[in-house]
């Protein structure tokens, strides 16, 4: 390809602004993994069916294998690498570890991002809501029960953190 065949893309990934030049046909997944070296997002089926490549685009889950990098121009992308803050695992990551919500780990980044989106929308989901949210993410190892338990534990801990951060006598 000629230099003129590349398109400029300005995107914020995990809060860090980036300016890249990409081929029009390059997927967001390839841009994240190859250009930005953020390899936490996995390439699974590359058809959007498995959920391994789930990231958040402006807070909404998308399949990075189905989205072109140019479509992310001007937007905020959050990958699994963006969950940890200041070297500390996010409560979801800790809960997945504690509840053994991962085995081979291949689906875990997509599961974590889907669960993160769910907990942003509903801080106290029931088991059926969790299972419904995860229905687009495939796991061949765990049978999902440990994943559901991990998300419930993380939700509980996040609620407790929020309550502890709210001064007594005030309403959030």
Tab-separated table of N, CA and C in Angstrom:
chain	number	residue	atom	x	y	z
A	1	UNK	N	0.839	-1.175	0.000
A	1	UNK	CA	0.000	0.000	0.000
A	1	UNK	C	0.882	1.236	0.000
A	2	UNK	N	0.378	2.269	-0.588
A	2	UNK	CA	1.070	3.554	-0.637
A	2	UNK	C	0.765	4.335	0.638
A	3	UNK	N	1.615	5.276	0.961
A	3	UNK	CA	1.408	6.090	2.152
A	3	UNK	C	0.068	6.816	2.113
A	4	UNK	N	-0.373	7.195	0.924
A	4	UNK	CA	-1.653	7.888	0.774
A	4	UNK	C	-2.833	6.990	1.089
A	5	UNK	N	-2.610	5.682	1.145
A	5	UNK	CA	-3.690	4.736	1.412
A	5	UNK	C	-3.992	4.584	2.903
A	6	UNK	N	-3.233	5.232	3.758
A	6	UNK	CA	-3.443	5.141	5.194
A	6	UNK	C	-4.300	6.310	5.675
A	7	UNK	N	-5.106	6.054	6.678
A	7	UNK	CA	-6.039	7.050	7.196
A	7	UNK	C	-5.636	7.404	8.628
A	8	UNK	N	-5.623	8.714	8.955
A	8	UNK	CA	-5.288	9.080	10.331
A	8	UNK	C	-6.431	8.740	11.286
A	9	UNK	N	-6.073	8.211	12.437
A	9	UNK	CA	-7.052	7.873	13.473
A	9	UNK	C	-6.561	8.466	14.780
A	10	UNK	N	-7.433	9.230	15.407
A	10	UNK	CA	-7.169	9.750	16.755
A	10	UNK	C	-8.129	9.023	17.688
A	11	UNK	N	-7.562	8.332	18.649
A	11	UNK	CA	-8.371	7.532	19.554
A	11	UNK	C	-7.730	7.559	20.937
A	12	UNK	N	-8.562	7.567	21.953
A	12	UNK	CA	-8.068	7.458	23.317
A	12	UNK	C	-8.271	6.011	23.749
A	13	UNK	N	-7.198	5.373	24.172
A	13	UNK	CA	-7.274	3.982	24.615
A	13	UNK	C	-6.826	3.932	26.067
A	14	UNK	N	-7.740	3.507	26.917
A	14	UNK	CA	-7.476	3.434	28.357
A	14	UNK	C	-7.002	4.786	28.905
A	15	UNK	N	-7.584	5.859	28.358
A	15	UNK	CA	-7.281	7.201	28.826
A	15	UNK	C	-6.048	7.832	28.215
A	16	UNK	N	-5.367	7.123	27.323
A	16	UNK	CA	-4.158	7.645	26.687
A	16	UNK	C	-4.481	7.988	25.235
A	17	UNK	N	-4.269	9.252	24.833
A	17	UNK	CA	-4.552	9.622	23.439
A	17	UNK	C	-3.497	9.054	22.486
A	18	UNK	N	-3.975	8.622	21.324
A	18	UNK	CA	-3.091	8.076	20.291
A	18	UNK	C	-3.469	8.678	18.950
A	19	UNK	N	-2.461	8.880	18.104
A	19	UNK	CA	-2.688	9.273	16.708
A	19	UNK	C	-1.919	8.275	15.856
A	20	UNK	N	-2.675	7.538	15.043
A	20	UNK	CA	-2.072	6.507	14.208
A	20	UNK	C	-2.511	6.687	12.764
A	21	UNK	N	-1.794	6.060	11.875
A	21	UNK	CA	-2.194	5.990	10.476
A	21	UNK	C	-2.420	4.513	10.172
A	22	UNK	N	-3.642	4.185	9.766
A	22	UNK	CA	-4.003	2.783	9.562
A	22	UNK	C	-4.602	2.566	8.188
A	23	UNK	N	-4.491	1.334	7.738
A	23	UNK	CA	-5.173	0.949	6.505
A	23	UNK	C	-6.679	0.999	6.758
A	24	UNK	N	-7.460	1.399	5.772
A	24	UNK	CA	-8.910	1.478	5.971
A	24	UNK	C	-9.546	0.156	6.384
A	25	UNK	N	-8.944	-0.965	6.000
A	25	UNK	CA	-9.525	-2.281	6.293
A	25	UNK	C	-9.043	-2.873	7.621
A	26	UNK	N	-8.176	-2.172	8.339
A	26	UNK	CA	-7.606	-2.696	9.583
A	26	UNK	C	-8.672	-2.698	10.677
A	27	UNK	N	-8.759	-3.802	11.387
A	27	UNK	CA	-9.755	-3.883	12.461
A	27	UNK	C	-9.229	-3.189	13.719
A	28	UNK	N	-10.162	-2.845	14.572
A	28	UNK	CA	-9.787	-2.276	15.865
A	28	UNK	C	-8.945	-3.286	16.636
A	29	UNK	N	-9.297	-4.553	16.543
A	29	UNK	CA	-8.538	-5.603	17.219
A	29	UNK	C	-7.078	-5.590	16.787
A	30	UNK	N	-6.835	-5.535	15.479
A	30	UNK	CA	-5.458	-5.526	14.981
A	30	UNK	C	-4.720	-4.256	15.390
A	31	UNK	N	-5.425	-3.133	15.378
A	31	UNK	CA	-4.790	-1.888	15.798
A	31	UNK	C	-4.368	-1.978	17.271
A	32	UNK	N	-5.269	-2.486	18.118
A	32	UNK	CA	-4.947	-2.604	19.537
A	32	UNK	C	-3.776	-3.551	19.769
A	33	UNK	N	-3.842	-4.722	19.165
A	33	UNK	CA	-2.834	-5.754	19.419
A	33	UNK	C	-1.508	-5.461	18.732
A	34	UNK	N	-1.552	-5.064	17.482
A	34	UNK	CA	-0.317	-4.931	16.702
A	34	UNK	C	0.286	-3.532	16.746
A	35	UNK	N	-0.543	-2.513	16.625
A	35	UNK	CA	-0.007	-1.151	16.580
A	35	UNK	C	0.255	-0.605	17.987
A	36	UNK	N	-0.660	-0.875	18.928
A	36	UNK	CA	-0.518	-0.340	20.276
A	36	UNK	C	0.056	-1.359	21.254
A	37	UNK	N	0.246	-2.582	20.798
A	37	UNK	CA	0.827	-3.665	21.607
A	37	UNK	C	0.049	-3.930	22.888
A	38	UNK	N	-1.277	-3.776	22.809
A	38	UNK	CA	-2.171	-4.126	23.913
A	38	UNK	C	-2.747	-5.499	23.591
A	39	UNK	N	-2.068	-6.523	24.051
A	39	UNK	CA	-2.394	-7.887	23.638
A	39	UNK	C	-3.368	-8.591	24.578
A	40	UNK	N	-3.938	-7.886	25.535
A	40	UNK	CA	-4.918	-8.491	26.429
A	40	UNK	C	-6.200	-8.870	25.718
A	41	UNK	N	-6.588	-8.094	24.734
A	41	UNK	CA	-7.779	-8.394	23.955
A	41	UNK	C	-7.428	-9.516	22.987
A	42	UNK	N	-8.188	-10.594	23.033
A	42	UNK	CA	-7.850	-11.782	22.244
A	42	UNK	C	-8.612	-11.866	20.934
A	43	UNK	N	-7.969	-12.472	19.969
A	43	UNK	CA	-8.604	-12.786	18.688
A	43	UNK	C	-9.095	-14.223	18.784
A	44	UNK	N	-10.399	-14.396	18.773
A	44	UNK	CA	-10.972	-15.735	18.863
A	44	UNK	C	-11.463	-16.181	17.506
A	45	UNK	N	-12.754	-16.044	17.307
A	45	UNK	CA	-13.382	-16.528	16.086
A	45	UNK	C	-13.220	-15.557	14.914
A	46	UNK	N	-12.970	-14.300	15.202
A	46	UNK	CA	-12.876	-13.229	14.214
A	46	UNK	C	-14.156	-13.064	13.394
A	47	UNK	N	-15.273	-13.472	13.989
A	47	UNK	CA	-16.599	-13.300	13.380
A	47	UNK	C	-17.565	-12.626	14.348
A	48	UNK	N	-17.093	-12.255	15.534
A	48	UNK	CA	-17.923	-11.596	16.525
A	48	UNK	C	-18.802	-12.515	17.339
A	49	UNK	N	-18.608	-13.803	17.207
A	49	UNK	CA	-19.481	-14.765	17.888
A	49	UNK	C	-19.004	-15.178	19.276
A	50	UNK	N	-17.710	-15.121	19.535
A	50	UNK	CA	-17.191	-15.707	20.779
A	50	UNK	C	-17.030	-14.710	21.919
A	51	UNK	N	-16.865	-13.431	21.619
A	51	UNK	CA	-16.726	-12.423	22.658
A	51	UNK	C	-15.320	-12.246	23.209
A	52	UNK	N	-14.340	-13.000	22.725
A	52	UNK	CA	-12.971	-12.896	23.245
A	52	UNK	C	-12.359	-11.520	22.996
A	53	UNK	N	-12.839	-10.828	21.978
A	53	UNK	CA	-12.270	-9.531	21.623
A	53	UNK	C	-13.099	-8.353	22.130
A	54	UNK	N	-13.959	-8.585	23.095
A	54	UNK	CA	-14.828	-7.518	23.598
A	54	UNK	C	-14.022	-6.404	24.257
A	55	UNK	N	-14.296	-5.179	23.818
A	55	UNK	CA	-13.752	-3.965	24.426
A	55	UNK	C	-14.924	-3.000	24.589
A	56	UNK	N	-14.684	-1.905	25.289
A	56	UNK	CA	-15.720	-0.885	25.410
A	56	UNK	C	-15.375	0.290	24.505
A	57	UNK	N	-16.342	0.739	23.750
A	57	UNK	CA	-16.213	1.921	22.904
A	57	UNK	C	-17.195	2.942	23.459
A	58	UNK	N	-16.655	4.003	24.028
A	58	UNK	CA	-17.484	5.013	24.701
A	58	UNK	C	-18.416	4.360	25.723
A	59	UNK	N	-17.894	3.356	26.426
A	59	UNK	CA	-18.637	2.709	27.501
A	59	UNK	C	-19.554	1.583	27.080
A	60	UNK	N	-19.658	1.307	25.792
A	60	UNK	CA	-20.529	0.240	25.287
A	60	UNK	C	-19.681	-0.897	24.730
A	61	UNK	N	-20.053	-2.124	25.042
A	61	UNK	CA	-19.267	-3.254	24.558
A	61	UNK	C	-19.425	-3.410	23.046
A	62	UNK	N	-18.292	-3.688	22.423
A	62	UNK	CA	-18.242	-3.955	20.983
A	62	UNK	C	-17.267	-5.094	20.751
A	63	UNK	N	-17.402	-5.737	19.627
A	63	UNK	CA	-16.456	-6.775	19.219
A	63	UNK	C	-15.379	-6.105	18.375
A	64	UNK	N	-14.174	-6.066	18.891
A	64	UNK	CA	-13.077	-5.382	18.220
A	64	UNK	C	-12.714	-6.029	16.888
A	65	UNK	N	-13.078	-7.295	16.710
A	65	UNK	CA	-12.782	-7.965	15.435
A	65	UNK	C	-13.735	-7.526	14.330
A	66	UNK	N	-14.875	-6.948	14.698
A	66	UNK	CA	-15.874	-6.532	13.712
A	66	UNK	C	-15.833	-5.039	13.412
A	67	UNK	N	-15.166	-4.279	14.244
A	67	UNK	CA	-15.123	-2.834	14.095
A	67	UNK	C	-13.831	-2.441	13.397
A	68	UNK	N	-13.935	-1.581	12.429
A	68	UNK	CA	-12.731	-1.078	11.778
A	68	UNK	C	-12.090	-0.025	12.668
A	69	UNK	N	-10.771	0.039	12.631
A	69	UNK	CA	-10.048	1.013	13.447
A	69	UNK	C	-10.511	2.433	13.142
A	70	UNK	N	-10.786	2.730	11.874
A	70	UNK	CA	-11.220	4.085	11.514
A	70	UNK	C	-12.561	4.447	12.155
A	71	UNK	N	-13.368	3.452	12.495
A	71	UNK	CA	-14.648	3.718	13.153
A	71	UNK	C	-14.456	4.163	14.602
A	72	UNK	N	-13.296	3.915	15.166
A	72	UNK	CA	-13.002	4.339	16.532
A	72	UNK	C	-12.428	5.755	16.573
A	73	UNK	N	-12.236	6.358	15.427
A	73	UNK	CA	-11.682	7.710	15.359
A	73	UNK	C	-12.529	8.675	16.194
A	74	UNK	N	-11.862	9.378	17.109
A	74	UNK	CA	-12.550	10.351	17.941
A	74	UNK	C	-13.261	9.765	19.148
A	75	UNK	N	-13.054	8.492	19.415
A	75	UNK	CA	-13.760	7.813	20.504
A	75	UNK	C	-12.800	7.341	21.588
A	76	UNK	N	-13.388	6.896	22.701
A	76	UNK	CA	-12.647	6.330	23.835
A	76	UNK	C	-12.807	4.825	23.817
A	77	UNK	N	-11.701	4.117	23.819
A	77	UNK	CA	-11.701	2.658	23.865
A	77	UNK	C	-11.118	2.238	25.208
A	78	UNK	N	-11.757	1.267	25.822
A	78	UNK	CA	-11.226	0.686	27.059
A	78	UNK	C	-11.009	-0.794	26.829
A	79	UNK	N	-9.796	-1.241	27.098
A	79	UNK	CA	-9.449	-2.655	26.980
A	79	UNK	C	-9.265	-3.227	28.381
A	80	UNK	N	-9.035	-4.512	28.455
A	80	UNK	CA	-8.831	-5.166	29.746
A	80	UNK	C	-7.632	-4.565	30.485
A	81	UNK	N	-6.653	-4.070	29.750
A	81	UNK	CA	-5.503	-3.435	30.390
A	81	UNK	C	-5.912	-2.171	31.152
A	82	UNK	N	-7.030	-1.574	30.765
A	82	UNK	CA	-7.502	-0.356	31.406
A	82	UNK	C	-8.262	-0.585	32.698
A	83	UNK	N	-8.523	-1.825	33.055
A	83	UNK	CA	-9.251	-2.099	34.302
A	83	UNK	C	-8.410	-1.814	35.540
A	84	UNK	N	-7.163	-2.206	35.525
A	84	UNK	CA	-6.290	-2.024	36.690
A	84	UNK	C	-5.954	-0.543	36.860
A	85	UNK	N	-5.919	-0.091	38.100
A	85	UNK	CA	-5.558	1.291	38.401
A	85	UNK	C	-4.350	1.324	39.324
A	86	UNK	N	-3.338	2.074	38.905
A	86	UNK	CA	-2.143	2.276	39.720
A	86	UNK	C	-1.534	0.944	40.166
A	87	UNK	N	-1.501	-0.015	39.258
A	87	UNK	CA	-0.897	-1.305	39.555
A	87	UNK	C	-1.745	-2.244	40.395
A	88	UNK	N	-2.977	-1.838	40.715
A	88	UNK	CA	-3.870	-2.680	41.529
A	88	UNK	C	-4.951	-3.258	40.630
A	89	UNK	N	-5.164	-4.553	40.768
A	89	UNK	CA	-6.212	-5.187	39.969
A	89	UNK	C	-7.570	-4.599	40.324
A	90	UNK	N	-8.424	-4.538	39.333
A	90	UNK	CA	-9.808	-4.117	39.534
A	90	UNK	C	-10.508	-5.195	40.365
A	91	UNK	N	-11.510	-4.835	41.161
A	91	UNK	CA	-12.243	-5.842	41.941
A	91	UNK	C	-12.774	-7.003	41.088
A	92	UNK	N	-13.117	-6.763	39.847
A	92	UNK	CA	-13.538	-7.876	38.975
A	92	UNK	C	-12.389	-8.851	38.759
A	93	UNK	N	-11.220	-8.329	38.486
A	93	UNK	CA	-10.064	-9.192	38.264
A	93	UNK	C	-9.729	-9.986	39.527
A	94	UNK	N	-9.779	-9.315	40.670
A	94	UNK	CA	-9.513	-10.007	41.934
A	94	UNK	C	-10.535	-11.112	42.177
A	95	UNK	N	-11.802	-10.814	41.913
A	95	UNK	CA	-12.855	-11.804	42.144
A	95	UNK	C	-12.724	-12.990	41.191
A	96	UNK	N	-12.365	-12.736	39.936
A	96	UNK	CA	-12.159	-13.838	38.992
A	96	UNK	C	-11.044	-14.741	39.504
A	97	UNK	N	-10.001	-14.146	40.042
A	97	UNK	CA	-8.884	-14.917	40.583
A	97	UNK	C	-9.341	-15.738	41.796
A	98	UNK	N	-10.013	-15.081	42.735
A	98	UNK	CA	-10.421	-15.743	43.971
A	98	UNK	C	-11.456	-16.837	43.747
A	99	UNK	N	-12.389	-16.609	42.864
A	99	UNK	CA	-13.477	-17.562	42.626
A	99	UNK	C	-13.163	-18.547	41.503
A	100	UNK	N	-11.955	-18.496	41.009
A	100	UNK	CA	-11.521	-19.381	39.924
A	100	UNK	C	-12.436	-19.249	38.708
A	101	UNK	N	-12.705	-18.002	38.354
A	101	UNK	CA	-13.545	-17.715	37.200
A	101	UNK	C	-12.792	-17.779	35.889
A	102	UNK	N	-11.613	-18.363	35.926
A	102	UNK	CA	-10.849	-18.539	34.696
A	102	UNK	C	-10.104	-19.860	34.780
A	103	UNK	N	-9.916	-20.452	33.643
A	103	UNK	CA	-9.087	-21.652	33.599
A	103	UNK	C	-7.990	-21.414	32.576
A	104	UNK	N	-8.274	-21.600	31.303
A	104	UNK	CA	-7.228	-21.332	30.316
A	104	UNK	C	-7.001	-19.834	30.173
A	105	UNK	N	-8.023	-19.027	30.485
A	105	UNK	CA	-7.885	-17.575	30.467
A	105	UNK	C	-8.156	-16.906	29.134
A	106	UNK	N	-8.399	-17.679	28.096
A	106	UNK	CA	-8.560	-17.071	26.777
A	106	UNK	C	-9.792	-16.176	26.693
A	107	UNK	N	-10.883	-16.583	27.291
A	107	UNK	CA	-12.120	-15.795	27.233
A	107	UNK	C	-12.152	-14.691	28.284
A	108	UNK	N	-11.244	-14.746	29.242
A	108	UNK	CA	-11.311	-13.874	30.413
A	108	UNK	C	-11.348	-12.379	30.075
A	109	UNK	N	-10.508	-11.854	29.173
A	109	UNK	CA	-10.589	-10.418	28.890
A	109	UNK	C	-11.981	-9.990	28.398
A	110	UNK	N	-12.571	-10.768	27.521
A	110	UNK	CA	-13.911	-10.443	27.042
A	110	UNK	C	-14.956	-10.561	28.133
A	111	UNK	N	-14.829	-11.581	28.975
A	111	UNK	CA	-15.746	-11.744	30.105
A	111	UNK	C	-15.632	-10.555	31.060
A	112	UNK	N	-14.393	-10.146	31.358
A	112	UNK	CA	-14.178	-9.029	32.270
A	112	UNK	C	-14.779	-7.740	31.727
A	113	UNK	N	-14.592	-7.483	30.443
A	113	UNK	CA	-15.114	-6.236	29.865
A	113	UNK	C	-16.638	-6.256	29.818
A	114	UNK	N	-17.212	-7.403	29.525
A	114	UNK	CA	-18.674	-7.530	29.531
A	114	UNK	C	-19.211	-7.333	30.942
A	115	UNK	N	-18.548	-7.942	31.919
A	115	UNK	CA	-18.970	-7.807	33.311
A	115	UNK	C	-18.801	-6.370	33.791
A	116	UNK	N	-17.739	-5.717	33.384
A	116	UNK	CA	-17.513	-4.321	33.762
A	116	UNK	C	-18.660	-3.446	33.248
A	117	UNK	N	-19.023	-3.636	32.001
A	117	UNK	CA	-20.140	-2.870	31.429
A	117	UNK	C	-21.428	-3.153	32.203
A	118	UNK	N	-21.691	-4.413	32.502
A	118	UNK	CA	-22.888	-4.775	33.262
A	118	UNK	C	-22.921	-4.054	34.607
A	119	UNK	N	-21.810	-4.081	35.333
A	119	UNK	CA	-21.779	-3.480	36.668
A	119	UNK	C	-21.841	-1.954	36.617
A	120	UNK	N	-21.452	-1.367	35.498
A	120	UNK	CA	-21.621	0.075	35.333
A	120	UNK	C	-23.105	0.419	35.201
A	121	UNK	N	-23.848	-0.480	34.553
A	121	UNK	CA	-25.274	-0.255	34.324
A	121	UNK	C	-26.128	-0.718	35.495
A	122	UNK	N	-25.679	-1.775	36.177
A	122	UNK	CA	-26.454	-2.357	37.269
A	122	UNK	C	-25.489	-2.843	38.351
A	123	UNK	N	-25.345	-2.094	39.432
A	123	UNK	CA	-24.376	-2.481	40.460
A	123	UNK	C	-24.782	-3.690	41.300
A	124	UNK	N	-26.006	-4.175	41.124
A	124	UNK	CA	-26.463	-5.315	41.927
A	124	UNK	C	-27.242	-6.303	41.051
A	125	UNK	N	-26.580	-6.894	40.050
A	125	UNK	CA	-27.305	-7.801	39.164
A	125	UNK	C	-27.549	-9.163	39.804
A	126	UNK	N	-28.660	-9.765	39.452
A	126	UNK	CA	-28.952	-11.128	39.886
A	126	UNK	C	-28.277	-12.121	38.961
A	127	UNK	N	-28.357	-13.385	39.332
A	127	UNK	CA	-27.694	-14.426	38.548
A	127	UNK	C	-28.197	-14.456	37.105
A	128	UNK	N	-29.499	-14.343	36.910
A	128	UNK	CA	-30.039	-14.389	35.540
A	128	UNK	C	-29.573	-13.200	34.706
A	129	UNK	N	-29.479	-12.027	35.330
A	129	UNK	CA	-28.983	-10.845	34.607
A	129	UNK	C	-27.521	-11.035	34.202
A	130	UNK	N	-26.743	-11.608	35.092
A	130	UNK	CA	-25.337	-11.867	34.785
A	130	UNK	C	-25.233	-12.859	33.632
A	131	UNK	N	-25.984	-13.953	33.731
A	131	UNK	CA	-25.937	-14.967	32.673
A	131	UNK	C	-26.404	-14.394	31.335
A	132	UNK	N	-27.408	-13.538	31.371
A	132	UNK	CA	-27.885	-12.905	30.143
A	132	UNK	C	-26.811	-11.999	29.543
A	133	UNK	N	-26.149	-11.212	30.400
A	133	UNK	CA	-25.091	-10.325	29.914
A	133	UNK	C	-23.937	-11.111	29.298
A	134	UNK	N	-23.643	-12.278	29.871
A	134	UNK	CA	-22.529	-13.102	29.384
A	134	UNK	C	-22.896	-13.980	28.196
A	135	UNK	N	-24.134	-13.950	27.781
A	135	UNK	CA	-24.594	-14.884	26.745
A	135	UNK	C	-23.852	-14.738	25.420
A	136	UNK	N	-23.213	-13.620	25.182
A	136	UNK	CA	-22.447	-13.448	23.955
A	136	UNK	C	-20.973	-13.766	24.103
A	137	UNK	N	-20.584	-14.294	25.251
A	137	UNK	CA	-19.189	-14.651	25.502
A	137	UNK	C	-19.101	-16.161	25.734
A	138	UNK	N	-18.284	-16.802	24.950
A	138	UNK	CA	-18.145	-18.253	25.045
A	138	UNK	C	-16.939	-18.644	25.894
A	139	UNK	N	-17.147	-19.637	26.747
A	139	UNK	CA	-16.074	-20.222	27.550
A	139	UNK	C	-16.180	-21.734	27.397
A	140	UNK	N	-15.070	-22.364	27.069
A	140	UNK	CA	-15.084	-23.808	26.881
A	140	UNK	C	-14.591	-24.560	28.114
A	141	UNK	N	-14.155	-23.829	29.138
A	141	UNK	CA	-13.511	-24.489	30.273
A	141	UNK	C	-14.327	-24.503	31.558
A	142	UNK	N	-14.946	-23.371	31.922
A	142	UNK	CA	-15.413	-23.218	33.300
A	142	UNK	C	-16.839	-23.656	33.565
A	143	UNK	N	-17.675	-23.708	32.568
A	143	UNK	CA	-19.079	-23.992	32.815
A	143	UNK	C	-19.818	-22.783	33.350
A	144	UNK	N	-19.177	-21.634	33.423
A	144	UNK	CA	-19.743	-20.329	33.765
A	144	UNK	C	-20.063	-20.114	35.240
A	145	UNK	N	-20.287	-21.141	36.026
A	145	UNK	CA	-20.713	-20.936	37.412
A	145	UNK	C	-19.708	-20.101	38.206
A	146	UNK	N	-18.428	-20.405	38.063
A	146	UNK	CA	-17.413	-19.653	38.798
A	146	UNK	C	-17.329	-18.211	38.297
A	147	UNK	N	-17.595	-18.005	37.022
A	147	UNK	CA	-17.597	-16.651	36.457
A	147	UNK	C	-18.744	-15.854	37.058
A	148	UNK	N	-19.918	-16.454	37.122
A	148	UNK	CA	-21.084	-15.787	37.711
A	148	UNK	C	-20.800	-15.453	39.172
A	149	UNK	N	-20.236	-16.391	39.914
A	149	UNK	CA	-19.908	-16.152	41.320
A	149	UNK	C	-18.897	-15.019	41.462
A	150	UNK	N	-17.938	-14.962	40.573
A	150	UNK	CA	-16.928	-13.904	40.614
A	150	UNK	C	-17.560	-12.535	40.372
A	151	UNK	N	-18.472	-12.459	39.442
A	151	UNK	CA	-19.123	-11.179	39.143
A	151	UNK	C	-19.992	-10.750	40.316
A	152	UNK	N	-20.672	-11.682	40.932
A	152	UNK	CA	-21.492	-11.337	42.120
A	152	UNK	C	-20.609	-10.836	43.257
A	153	UNK	N	-19.458	-11.489	43.466
A	153	UNK	CA	-18.533	-11.051	44.503
A	153	UNK	C	-17.996	-9.652	44.195
A	154	UNK	N	-17.607	-9.422	42.954
A	154	UNK	CA	-17.103	-8.100	42.569
A	154	UNK	C	-18.176	-7.037	42.749
A	155	UNK	N	-19.394	-7.345	42.377
A	155	UNK	CA	-20.496	-6.387	42.545
A	155	UNK	C	-20.666	-6.027	44.014
A	156	UNK	N	-20.627	-7.039	44.867
A	156	UNK	CA	-20.755	-6.799	46.312
A	156	UNK	C	-19.630	-5.901	46.810
A	157	UNK	N	-18.410	-6.199	46.410
A	157	UNK	CA	-17.266	-5.409	46.869
A	157	UNK	C	-17.327	-3.971	46.342
A	158	UNK	N	-17.738	-3.808	45.096
A	158	UNK	CA	-17.853	-2.465	44.530
A	158	UNK	C	-18.927	-1.648	45.248
A	159	UNK	N	-20.036	-2.299	45.604
A	159	UNK	CA	-21.087	-1.600	46.364
A	159	UNK	C	-20.563	-1.197	47.737
A	160	UNK	N	-19.833	-2.103	48.392
A	160	UNK	CA	-19.276	-1.801	49.715
A	160	UNK	C	-18.280	-0.646	49.644
A	161	UNK	N	-17.456	-0.630	48.596
A	161	UNK	CA	-16.505	0.475	48.411
A	161	UNK	C	-17.248	1.787	48.217
A	162	UNK	N	-18.318	1.754	47.415
A	162	UNK	CA	-19.101	2.966	47.164
A	162	UNK	C	-19.766	3.462	48.444
A	163	UNK	N	-20.290	2.534	49.238
A	163	UNK	CA	-20.928	2.915	50.502
A	163	UNK	C	-19.902	3.499	51.474
A	164	UNK	N	-18.719	2.927	51.519
A	164	UNK	CA	-17.673	3.420	52.411
A	164	UNK	C	-17.192	4.803	51.994
A	165	UNK	N	-17.244	5.099	50.698
A	165	UNK	CA	-16.803	6.389	50.189
A	165	UNK	C	-17.860	7.479	50.362
A	166	UNK	N	-19.108	7.080	50.622
A	166	UNK	CA	-20.187	8.041	50.806
A	166	UNK	C	-20.219	8.461	52.276
A	167	UNK	N	-20.088	9.771	52.533
A	167	UNK	CA	-20.134	10.236	53.930
A	167	UNK	C	-21.450	9.839	54.603
A	168	UNK	N	-21.400	9.538	55.898
A	168	UNK	CA	-22.593	9.148	56.663
A	168	UNK	C	-23.656	10.232	56.587
A	169	UNK	N	-24.884	9.772	56.478
A	169	UNK	CA	-26.010	10.685	56.483
A	169	UNK	C	-26.315	11.305	55.132
A	170	UNK	N	-25.534	10.989	54.094
A	170	UNK	CA	-25.834	11.519	52.767
A	170	UNK	C	-26.306	10.411	51.866
A	171	UNK	N	-26.983	10.783	50.841
A	171	UNK	CA	-27.488	9.811	49.881
A	171	UNK	C	-26.696	9.948	48.603
A	172	UNK	N	-26.312	8.834	48.034
A	172	UNK	CA	-25.534	8.856	46.786
A	172	UNK	C	-26.397	9.255	45.623
